[in-house]
């Protein structure tokens, strides 16, 4: 294997590895219905212990009403249809926004939020409406309507978490074309009590056309006061109105305790914060972090490649910036926290780029800890816009790991133009470790678990190592390691450790294996502060690798 490594190397741009399996696929059946324009986990709607999934279809035509829209809820257990709700008039765009609400009415069944920004709430044209539906029986628990014509209430909806500490989750709804204080389309975002639907807080755009509320999300507990906070976008906010710059966009974090502004970030070109989201705790400091996007961001050399920023909830400092790599990738079309996927103690991120490769699209899974790309879910066909919508699906298959919900709203299932499709994937890291840190003074044993697909039964495997980083290198498959002397040595079975077990061998009848490295106390004191990276590859005897695991970083600490 060593000789081949020295002759068959092609280094690409970012880390890869792991594998994925399709758990569910649902397809739209209406021409230009845009099934999957919005997606989210519904929580456990039917109380079977498995999270269910919501799909918005805002251009569906139920009853023959063009763009009335519809929303469907599917069982995570078997993919069966649980509920369908429909818009009632043309151009309701019901289902433009969907979100889990948690168990608002405390009956043991999670409830569902849906927005229809074009609805004539209260009889006012385009004022918009938002609905809270019971997970138990599908009935309407609460309905909110816009107060003025064209307010577009329900353009965005989300759970706000527990704002008023009454043990009932609260709701946040955006109305980006509201006119607070007479400022046309300044926009508002309103937090409502889950207990009685009353208003708790309202956040208003400052100037005309700010479009405050075009995106809303729970931010988690950003300031560590034990009360949930929220993040709100104003996609066309101006700096120094009316003199400019104009339409740069802003993202705001507001305290759930008193409604005060905790943070504000402003764009420096057109339109940051088309979407905002809580990021979970990506840096492991105990404070929730936040993220927002600009999928149409550009540089001198790239057009609309897209950017996503992740900021610390504790300090407001920039933690990560992700960028698309090609013209029209539109990275950031969808942004999500997906919990700790790789077991390193930090929450990870799922980011869609539906414009990539003639709108085939992809969704990248990134490590929250160091920004490494863990996996890429890829679309199938040009013009599908796979990755436009995505979400943390929860643990659908019951294997203890997060699964992923991804929409391709202009896919053509069964030849139906732009009917749309939605997919649920499970992610298979293929290699896991018991720790990502080795205390050099005390010593420790690093235990590795190899869990390749059953199809890799009796394949040979090699655990590879690099001190150079996460590559990747192409050698039969993309391997998430940088080529250096340690990689070449490990490919030949040579490791810089005194005690190892089964770092190379043969997978069992289930495609599984175990390995370990033991670090004697004090033997690696010289390496404190350094990180090395491991990945495992599997292959039929005498052939090139077919499968590579994710990369596992291991840091020496005092």
PDB file of C-alpha atoms in Angstrom, residues 30-38 55-73 83-98 114-119:
ATOM      1  CA  UNK A  30     -47.925  18.743  -8.102  1.00  0.00           C
ATOM      2  CA  UNK A  31     -46.318  20.596 -10.996  1.00  0.00           C
ATOM      3  CA  UNK A  32     -44.268  23.517  -9.526  1.00  0.00           C
ATOM      4  CA  UNK A  33     -45.613  22.646  -6.067  1.00  0.00           C
ATOM      5  CA  UNK A  34     -42.175  23.113  -4.459  1.00  0.00           C
ATOM      6  CA  UNK A  35     -42.576  20.215  -2.052  1.00  0.00           C
ATOM      7  CA  UNK A  36     -39.652  20.551   0.353  1.00  0.00           C
ATOM      8  CA  UNK A  37     -39.268  24.304   0.074  1.00  0.00           C
ATOM      9  CA  UNK A  38     -39.342  24.209   3.868  1.00  0.00           C
ATOM     10  CA  UNK A  55     -42.558  19.287   4.845  1.00  0.00           C
ATOM     11  CA  UNK A  56     -43.845  22.557   3.415  1.00  0.00           C
ATOM     12  CA  UNK A  57     -45.291  22.687  -0.099  1.00  0.00           C
ATOM     13  CA  UNK A  58     -46.123  26.405  -0.458  1.00  0.00           C
ATOM     14  CA  UNK A  59     -46.998  26.370  -4.153  1.00  0.00           C
ATOM     15  CA  UNK A  60     -49.337  23.396  -4.020  1.00  0.00           C
ATOM     16  CA  UNK A  61     -52.858  23.970  -5.300  1.00  0.00           C
ATOM     17  CA  UNK A  62     -55.282  22.173  -2.976  1.00  0.00           C
ATOM     18  CA  UNK A  63     -58.856  22.583  -4.149  1.00  0.00           C
ATOM     19  CA  UNK A  64     -57.508  24.103  -7.347  1.00  0.00           C
ATOM     20  CA  UNK A  65     -56.330  27.265  -5.578  1.00  0.00           C
ATOM     21  CA  UNK A  66     -53.000  28.251  -7.138  1.00  0.00           C
ATOM     22  CA  UNK A  67     -50.191  28.632  -4.592  1.00  0.00           C
ATOM     23  CA  UNK A  68     -52.547  28.017  -1.688  1.00  0.00           C
ATOM     24  CA  UNK A  69     -49.917  25.670  -0.285  1.00  0.00           C
ATOM     25  CA  UNK A  70     -49.969  22.624   1.938  1.00  0.00           C
ATOM     26  CA  UNK A  71     -48.008  21.035   4.773  1.00  0.00           C
ATOM     27  CA  UNK A  72     -47.525  17.342   5.467  1.00  0.00           C
ATOM     28  CA  UNK A  73     -46.225  15.568   8.556  1.00  0.00           C
ATOM     29  CA  UNK A  83     -51.237  14.889   8.811  1.00  0.00           C
ATOM     30  CA  UNK A  84     -51.875  17.193   5.889  1.00  0.00           C
ATOM     31  CA  UNK A  85     -53.057  20.776   6.294  1.00  0.00           C
ATOM     32  CA  UNK A  86     -53.917  23.031   3.350  1.00  0.00           C
ATOM     33  CA  UNK A  87     -54.133  26.682   2.506  1.00  0.00           C
ATOM     34  CA  UNK A  88     -57.629  27.893   1.708  1.00  0.00           C
ATOM     35  CA  UNK A  89     -57.179  30.544  -0.998  1.00  0.00           C
ATOM     36  CA  UNK A  90     -54.955  31.314  -3.949  1.00  0.00           C
ATOM     37  CA  UNK A  91     -51.566  32.803  -3.012  1.00  0.00           C
ATOM     38  CA  UNK A  92     -51.791  31.878   0.665  1.00  0.00           C
ATOM     39  CA  UNK A  93     -48.297  30.338   0.400  1.00  0.00           C
ATOM     40  CA  UNK A  94     -49.246  28.206   3.368  1.00  0.00           C
ATOM     41  CA  UNK A  95     -46.204  26.143   4.335  1.00  0.00           C
ATOM     42  CA  UNK A  96     -43.624  28.742   3.380  1.00  0.00           C
ATOM     43  CA  UNK A  97     -42.398  28.289   6.952  1.00  0.00           C
ATOM     44  CA  UNK A  98     -42.672  25.257   9.242  1.00  0.00           C
ATOM     45  CA  UNK A 114     -46.952  26.584  10.148  1.00  0.00           C
ATOM     46  CA  UNK A 115     -46.866  29.990   8.485  1.00  0.00           C
ATOM     47  CA  UNK A 116     -48.819  31.221   5.477  1.00  0.00           C
ATOM     48  CA  UNK A 117     -47.571  34.727   4.793  1.00  0.00           C
ATOM     49  CA  UNK A 118     -49.980  35.385   1.913  1.00  0.00           C
ATOM     50  CA  UNK A 119     -53.142  34.519   3.809  1.00  0.00           C
TER      51      UNK A 119
END
